[in-house]
Every structure is written in C-alpha cells, then in structure tokens.
Tab-separated table of C-alpha atoms in Angstrom:
chain	number	residue	atom	x	y	z
A	1	MET	CA	11.092	38.119	-3.215
A	2	THR	CA	12.683	37.623	0.210
A	3	SER	CA	9.834	39.418	1.957
A	4	LEU	CA	7.283	37.321	0.041
A	5	ALA	CA	9.036	34.098	1.055
A	6	TYR	CA	9.098	35.276	4.674
A	7	LEU	CA	5.405	36.148	4.525
A	8	TYR	CA	4.623	32.737	3.056
A	9	TRP	CA	6.613	30.981	5.773
A	10	GLN	CA	4.842	32.930	8.515
A	11	TRP	CA	1.414	32.087	7.108
A	12	LEU	CA	2.373	28.445	6.702
A	13	ARG	CA	3.501	28.305	10.328
A	14	ARG	CA	0.282	30.037	11.334
A	15	ASP	CA	-1.790	27.521	9.398
A	16	LEU	CA	-0.060	24.506	10.937
A	17	ALA	CA	-0.039	25.984	14.438
A	18	GLY	CA	-3.744	26.778	14.221
A	19	ARG	CA	-4.555	23.273	13.070
A	20	TYR	CA	-2.638	21.471	15.799
A	21	ARG	CA	-2.949	24.005	18.626
A	22	GLY	CA	-3.999	22.204	21.797
A	23	SER	CA	-3.213	18.797	20.305
A	24	LEU	CA	-0.962	16.560	22.374
A	25	LEU	CA	0.380	14.678	19.354
A	26	GLY	CA	0.854	17.652	17.021
A	27	LEU	CA	2.497	16.733	13.715
A	28	ALA	CA	2.096	13.044	14.502
A	29	TRP	CA	-1.492	13.343	13.281
A	30	PRO	CA	-0.533	13.388	9.564
A	31	VAL	CA	0.732	9.843	10.164
A	32	LEU	CA	-1.898	8.683	12.654
A	33	GLN	CA	-4.886	9.769	10.559
A	34	PRO	CA	-3.972	7.756	7.444
A	35	LEU	CA	-2.840	4.915	9.716
A	36	SER	CA	-6.349	4.660	11.130
A	37	GLN	CA	-7.756	4.538	7.591
A	38	ILE	CA	-5.196	1.909	6.604
A	39	LEU	CA	-6.108	-0.276	9.573
A	40	VAL	CA	-9.766	-0.162	8.525
A	41	PHE	CA	-8.979	-0.904	4.865
A	42	THR	CA	-6.613	-3.731	5.809
A	43	LEU	CA	-9.149	-5.267	8.159
A	44	VAL	CA	-12.084	-5.009	5.754
A	45	PHE	CA	-10.454	-5.689	2.387
A	46	HIS	CA	-7.454	-7.857	3.292
A	47	GLN	CA	-8.851	-9.893	6.171
A	48	PHE	CA	-12.597	-10.020	5.530
A	49	MET	CA	-12.752	-9.795	1.715
A	50	ARG	CA	-9.452	-11.658	1.174
A	51	MET	CA	-8.036	-9.037	-1.171
A	52	ARG	CA	-4.316	-9.548	-1.757
A	53	TRP	CA	-1.650	-7.201	-3.076
A	54	PRO	CA	0.734	-8.731	-5.628
A	55	ALA	CA	4.269	-8.888	-4.259
A	56	ALA	CA	7.603	-10.343	-5.298
A	57	GLY	CA	7.382	-14.097	-5.010
A	58	GLY	CA	3.601	-14.341	-5.137
A	59	GLU	CA	0.701	-13.239	-2.981
A	60	GLY	CA	1.405	-10.313	-0.671
A	61	SER	CA	0.990	-10.321	3.094
A	62	ALA	CA	-1.031	-7.970	5.280
A	63	LEU	CA	2.088	-5.808	5.606
A	64	ASP	CA	2.414	-5.556	1.816
A	65	TYR	CA	-1.215	-4.500	1.614
A	66	ALA	CA	-0.823	-1.910	4.384
A	67	LEU	CA	2.346	-0.415	2.877
A	68	ASN	CA	0.767	-0.020	-0.550
A	69	VAL	CA	-2.386	1.510	0.897
A	70	PHE	CA	-0.318	3.890	3.044
A	71	ALA	CA	1.592	5.051	-0.048
A	72	GLY	CA	-1.661	5.597	-1.928
A	73	MET	CA	-3.291	7.437	0.963
A	74	ALA	CA	-0.298	9.760	1.365
A	75	VAL	CA	-0.701	11.020	-2.203
A	76	PHE	CA	-4.500	11.013	-2.115
A	77	ASN	CA	-4.645	12.963	1.159
A	78	PHE	CA	-2.451	15.659	-0.384
A	79	LEU	CA	-4.878	16.201	-3.253
A	80	ALA	CA	-7.958	15.833	-1.044
A	81	GLU	CA	-6.675	18.478	1.371
A	82	VAL	CA	-6.037	20.895	-1.485
A	83	LEU	CA	-9.441	20.300	-3.096
A	84	ASN	CA	-11.376	20.556	0.165
A	85	ARG	CA	-9.645	23.639	1.568
A	86	ALA	CA	-8.868	25.733	-1.514
A	87	PRO	CA	-12.424	26.983	-2.272
A	88	ALA	CA	-12.491	28.799	1.095
A	89	ALA	CA	-8.931	30.160	0.952
A	90	ILE	CA	-9.952	33.689	-0.107
A	91	LEU	CA	-13.523	33.474	1.102
A	92	GLY	CA	-12.369	32.885	4.659
A	93	GLN	CA	-10.111	35.973	4.739
A	94	PRO	CA	-12.332	38.888	3.626
A	95	ASN	CA	-10.355	41.488	5.590
A	96	LEU	CA	-7.210	40.707	3.618
A	97	VAL	CA	-9.130	41.453	0.427
A	98	THR	CA	-11.022	44.583	1.400
A	99	LYS	CA	-8.913	46.354	4.047
A	100	VAL	CA	-5.205	45.747	3.416
A	101	ARG	CA	-2.795	45.230	0.553
A	102	PHE	CA	-1.900	41.558	0.630
A	103	PRO	CA	-0.506	39.120	-1.977
A	104	LEU	CA	-3.579	36.904	-2.068
A	105	THR	CA	-1.854	34.110	-3.979
A	106	VAL	CA	-0.111	33.298	-0.697
A	107	LEU	CA	-3.362	31.934	0.758
A	108	PRO	CA	-3.950	29.028	-1.673
A	109	ALA	CA	-0.184	28.442	-1.827
A	110	VAL	CA	-0.139	27.976	1.956
A	111	ILE	CA	-2.786	25.266	1.637
A	112	VAL	CA	-0.599	23.450	-0.896
A	113	GLY	CA	2.444	23.877	1.341
A	114	ALA	CA	0.672	22.430	4.369
A	115	ALA	CA	-0.633	19.503	2.326
A	116	ALA	CA	2.854	18.946	0.884
A	117	LEU	CA	4.311	18.811	4.391
A	118	HIS	CA	1.826	16.075	5.275
A	119	LEU	CA	2.821	14.251	2.083
A	120	VAL	CA	6.479	14.443	3.123
A	121	VAL	CA	5.623	13.016	6.543
A	122	GLY	CA	3.763	10.155	4.852
A	123	ALA	CA	6.656	9.485	2.468
A	124	VAL	CA	9.121	9.370	5.360
A	125	ALA	CA	6.836	6.987	7.259
A	126	VAL	CA	6.609	4.607	4.275
A	127	SER	CA	10.377	4.766	3.763
A	128	LEU	CA	11.063	4.002	7.434
A	129	ALA	CA	8.641	1.069	7.303
A	130	MET	CA	10.447	-0.271	4.234
A	131	ILE	CA	13.793	0.048	6.023
A	132	ALA	CA	12.427	-1.749	9.081
A	133	PHE	CA	10.413	-4.547	7.449
A	134	ARG	CA	11.465	-4.822	3.801
A	135	ASP	CA	14.392	-4.070	1.504
A	136	ALA	CA	14.353	-0.303	1.039
A	137	SER	CA	15.349	1.030	-2.367
A	138	VAL	CA	17.641	3.975	-2.999
A	139	LEU	CA	15.149	5.010	-5.703
A	140	ALA	CA	12.948	6.357	-2.908
A	141	LEU	CA	15.273	9.369	-2.925
A	142	LEU	CA	13.710	10.301	-6.279
A	143	LEU	CA	10.249	10.743	-4.738
A	144	PRO	CA	10.487	14.582	-4.619
A	145	LEU	CA	11.243	14.669	-8.347
A	146	PHE	CA	8.479	12.295	-9.406
A	147	LEU	CA	5.918	13.925	-7.099
A	148	LEU	CA	6.662	17.365	-8.565
A	149	PRO	CA	3.832	17.050	-11.136
A	150	MET	CA	1.326	16.384	-8.337
A	151	LEU	CA	2.539	19.478	-6.466
A	152	LEU	CA	2.103	21.589	-9.603
A	153	TYR	CA	-1.338	20.093	-10.235
A	154	GLY	CA	-2.229	20.932	-6.636
A	155	LEU	CA	-1.012	24.522	-6.910
A	156	GLY	CA	-2.893	25.122	-10.145
A	157	LEU	CA	-6.096	23.640	-8.745
A	158	ALA	CA	-5.717	25.591	-5.503
A	159	LEU	CA	-5.362	28.905	-7.343
A	160	GLY	CA	-8.318	28.210	-9.617
A	161	LEU	CA	-10.608	26.886	-6.889
A	162	ALA	CA	-9.704	29.704	-4.488
A	163	ALA	CA	-10.739	32.274	-7.090
A	164	LEU	CA	-13.871	30.435	-8.217
A	165	GLY	CA	-14.885	29.764	-4.616
A	166	VAL	CA	-15.388	33.487	-4.037
A	167	TYR	CA	-18.089	33.600	-6.710
A	168	LEU	CA	-19.477	30.053	-6.590
A	169	ARG	CA	-19.991	29.154	-2.935
A	170	ASP	CA	-21.383	25.708	-3.803
A	171	ILE	CA	-17.939	24.516	-4.904
A	172	ALA	CA	-16.914	24.037	-1.285
A	173	GLN	CA	-19.945	21.792	-0.731
A	174	VAL	CA	-19.217	19.643	-3.787
A	175	MET	CA	-15.566	18.928	-3.018
A	176	PRO	CA	-16.002	16.355	-0.196
A	177	ALA	CA	-18.204	14.185	-2.420
A	178	LEU	CA	-15.775	14.600	-5.326
A	179	THR	CA	-12.762	13.573	-3.248
A	180	SER	CA	-14.606	10.506	-1.954
A	181	LEU	CA	-15.404	9.531	-5.538
A	182	LEU	CA	-11.756	10.029	-6.523
A	183	MET	CA	-10.636	7.748	-3.718
A	184	PHE	CA	-12.765	4.857	-4.950
A	185	LEU	CA	-11.959	5.413	-8.638
A	186	THR	CA	-8.206	5.430	-7.974
A	187	PRO	CA	-6.265	2.249	-7.102
A	188	ILE	CA	-5.516	3.283	-3.542
A	189	PHE	CA	-6.836	0.400	-1.438
A	190	TYR	CA	-6.883	-2.045	-4.340
A	191	PRO	CA	-4.121	-2.855	-6.877
A	192	ALA	CA	-4.144	-1.327	-10.351
A	193	THR	CA	-4.222	-4.861	-11.790
A	194	LEU	CA	-7.926	-5.019	-10.889
A	195	PHE	CA	-8.678	-2.341	-13.490
A	196	PRO	CA	-10.062	-3.746	-16.755
A	197	PRO	CA	-7.201	-4.137	-19.266
A	198	GLY	CA	-8.885	-1.814	-21.733
A	199	LEU	CA	-8.893	1.042	-19.210
A	200	GLY	CA	-5.172	1.116	-18.549
A	201	PHE	CA	-4.912	4.422	-20.394
A	202	VAL	CA	-7.204	5.977	-17.757
A	203	LEU	CA	-4.675	5.189	-15.033
A	204	GLN	CA	-1.865	6.653	-17.114
A	205	ALA	CA	-3.851	9.819	-17.842
A	206	SER	CA	-5.069	10.355	-14.268
A	207	PRO	CA	-2.666	12.634	-12.351
A	208	LEU	CA	-3.664	11.036	-9.051
A	209	ALA	CA	-3.406	7.422	-10.226
A	210	TRP	CA	-0.089	8.032	-11.982
A	211	SER	CA	1.390	9.730	-8.904
A	212	VAL	CA	0.190	6.935	-6.612
A	213	GLU	CA	1.746	4.268	-8.827
A	214	ALA	CA	4.979	6.268	-9.186
A	215	PHE	CA	5.185	6.568	-5.391
A	216	ARG	CA	4.729	2.814	-4.977
A	217	LYS	CA	7.263	1.913	-7.647
A	218	LEU	CA	9.954	4.121	-6.148
A	219	ALA	CA	9.374	3.531	-2.441
A	220	ILE	CA	8.082	-0.060	-2.336
A	221	VAL	CA	8.798	-1.956	-5.556
A	222	GLY	CA	12.167	-0.335	-6.218
A	223	GLU	CA	11.514	0.412	-9.884
A	224	LEU	CA	11.817	3.600	-11.886
A	225	PRO	CA	8.470	4.859	-13.269
A	226	GLY	CA	8.246	5.407	-17.002
A	227	LEU	CA	10.022	8.610	-17.968
A	228	GLY	CA	7.527	9.214	-20.770
A	229	GLY	CA	4.648	9.344	-18.304
A	230	PHE	CA	6.665	11.605	-16.012
A	231	ALA	CA	7.434	14.041	-18.832
A	232	ALA	CA	3.790	14.082	-19.961
A	233	HIS	CA	2.467	14.785	-16.467
A	234	LEU	CA	5.162	17.374	-15.798
A	235	LEU	CA	4.071	19.251	-18.915
A	236	ALA	CA	0.357	18.823	-18.148
A	237	SER	CA	0.826	19.959	-14.550
A	238	ALA	CA	2.675	23.078	-15.711
A	239	VAL	CA	-0.283	23.853	-17.986
A	240	VAL	CA	-2.737	23.325	-15.103
A	241	MET	CA	-0.686	25.605	-12.851
A	242	ALA	CA	-0.558	28.304	-15.524
A	243	ALA	CA	-4.311	27.969	-16.097
A	244	GLY	CA	-4.986	28.262	-12.373
A	245	ALA	CA	-2.802	31.365	-12.131
A	246	PHE	CA	-4.596	32.870	-15.145
A	247	VAL	CA	-8.046	32.245	-13.643
A	248	PHE	CA	-6.929	33.709	-10.322
A	249	ALA	CA	-5.522	36.840	-11.967
A	250	ARG	CA	-8.654	37.382	-14.068
A	251	LEU	CA	-11.108	36.940	-11.200
A	252	ARG	CA	-9.067	38.700	-8.533
A	253	LYS	CA	-10.271	42.157	-9.573
A	254	GLY	CA	-13.799	41.406	-8.414
A	255	PHE	CA	-13.002	39.827	-5.041
A	256	ALA	CA	-13.571	43.027	-3.068
A	257	ASP	CA	-16.943	43.646	-4.731
A	258	VAL	CA	-18.209	40.157	-3.895
A	259	LEU	CA	-16.835	40.024	-0.370
C-alpha cells in the first residue's frame, strides 16, 4: 500500500510538472484560467445582458456575480478535466500496458488527483475573496466533505472512460462537446432560480448541479446544503465509482491486445 501511494504521488507530480513545465506562473494558472472565463461571463452576462445574481438584501453586484460564477467554474472545471483527459489515460501509455507490470488504475486516478488539486486552488481562491470582500462563513470548512461525492463521481467516470477509451477511440472526440453542453445546462454562469420550477428535480439529481449549489451555499451564502441530497449523492457516487472499477477490471484483460 505504501509503495502504491508513493507511485501515485510520483505520477501526480510528473503530471503536474509536465503540464506547467516552462510556465512562468506555474500553479497560478488554475486560478488565472477560470478568472479569464469569469471576466468574459461577467462582462457579457452581467454588464451587457443585465443578468443579476440574487444576494442578501436584493439584487447582487458584479462582485456577487463573479464570486458565484467562480464557484461554479471551480467545480465544473474539475469534472471537465476528468471527462476530457480520462479517455486517453491508458491509450496514451501503451508501453506501461505491453512491456512492464504497472498498476494501471494509477493513471486515471492521477487525472482525478490533478483535477482535485485545481478544485482545491479554486476553493481557496473563493474563500480568500469572501474573506477580503464579504463575510466569510465557517461553513466553508465543510467543502471537502460536501465535495466528496463529486470526487467519487469523477473517479468512477475516470476509470470507466479510461477503459472504454482503449476500445472506442471516438469517446475522446465526443467529450469536449459534451462538457460544453454540460456547462450551459448547469447553473454555472446563471442562477438556479432561472430554471423552470417544474425542473427543480433535475438540479437535485444532477451531480454537477448539486455540487455547484452545495459549494455556493457553503462558501458564499453561508448555509448548510440539505443533508438528504448529500446522502443521496454520496450513495450514488459510491455506486458510480464501483461501476467504473468493475468496467475497468473487466476490460483490462484486453488492453494489451488492442494496444
């Protein structure tokens, strides 16, 4: 177990170092990239289209809009990174499949770990902004607990997509379009109150939408998300993770033949 953890840590470091090698700003990019998206969304939707984010005391300011979008983008970018990178996790390392003995589950798990690190950076950035410009809530300390279902969803999806990506190469081409669709269908740059009242159950059932709203409630609003929803998504995410591990184990035997 210790050697596996060490191997995972080394591959995670390798992944992050390879991504930011030669970059002057390094790990600042996980903050700067969503910031650039937030600036565009705030300019287009808040300034030009006059979209407002509900806040305590009435209509929210540009800062309220930016903070809520940043929180949404932090969670969305985690899932998008997992979905976009996982299909090539095994496919991009054929030598580890055919020439050496290697615990291949490490590869999709590293993708989840790197995405989770970026999520942590985003959560810290939102929390610091709340401390600087608003009244920060101690409930933000519960973010790791309430984001656990999203991490389990991500791990299950990463395992399943990594295995399927070896056999179905088109999956990697579909994912960018799918993640873009998810971004627009999830209340990330618009408030959940704009959803039709009859579709509220969709937001509760969506892992991404629920996690985004839980993040906002804890870090920005200062409210505790519903424990029933948390328990349901924790159970569902455990099922997804188990399903992903099952698919990976079943398909793993044929990796060497395909690669």
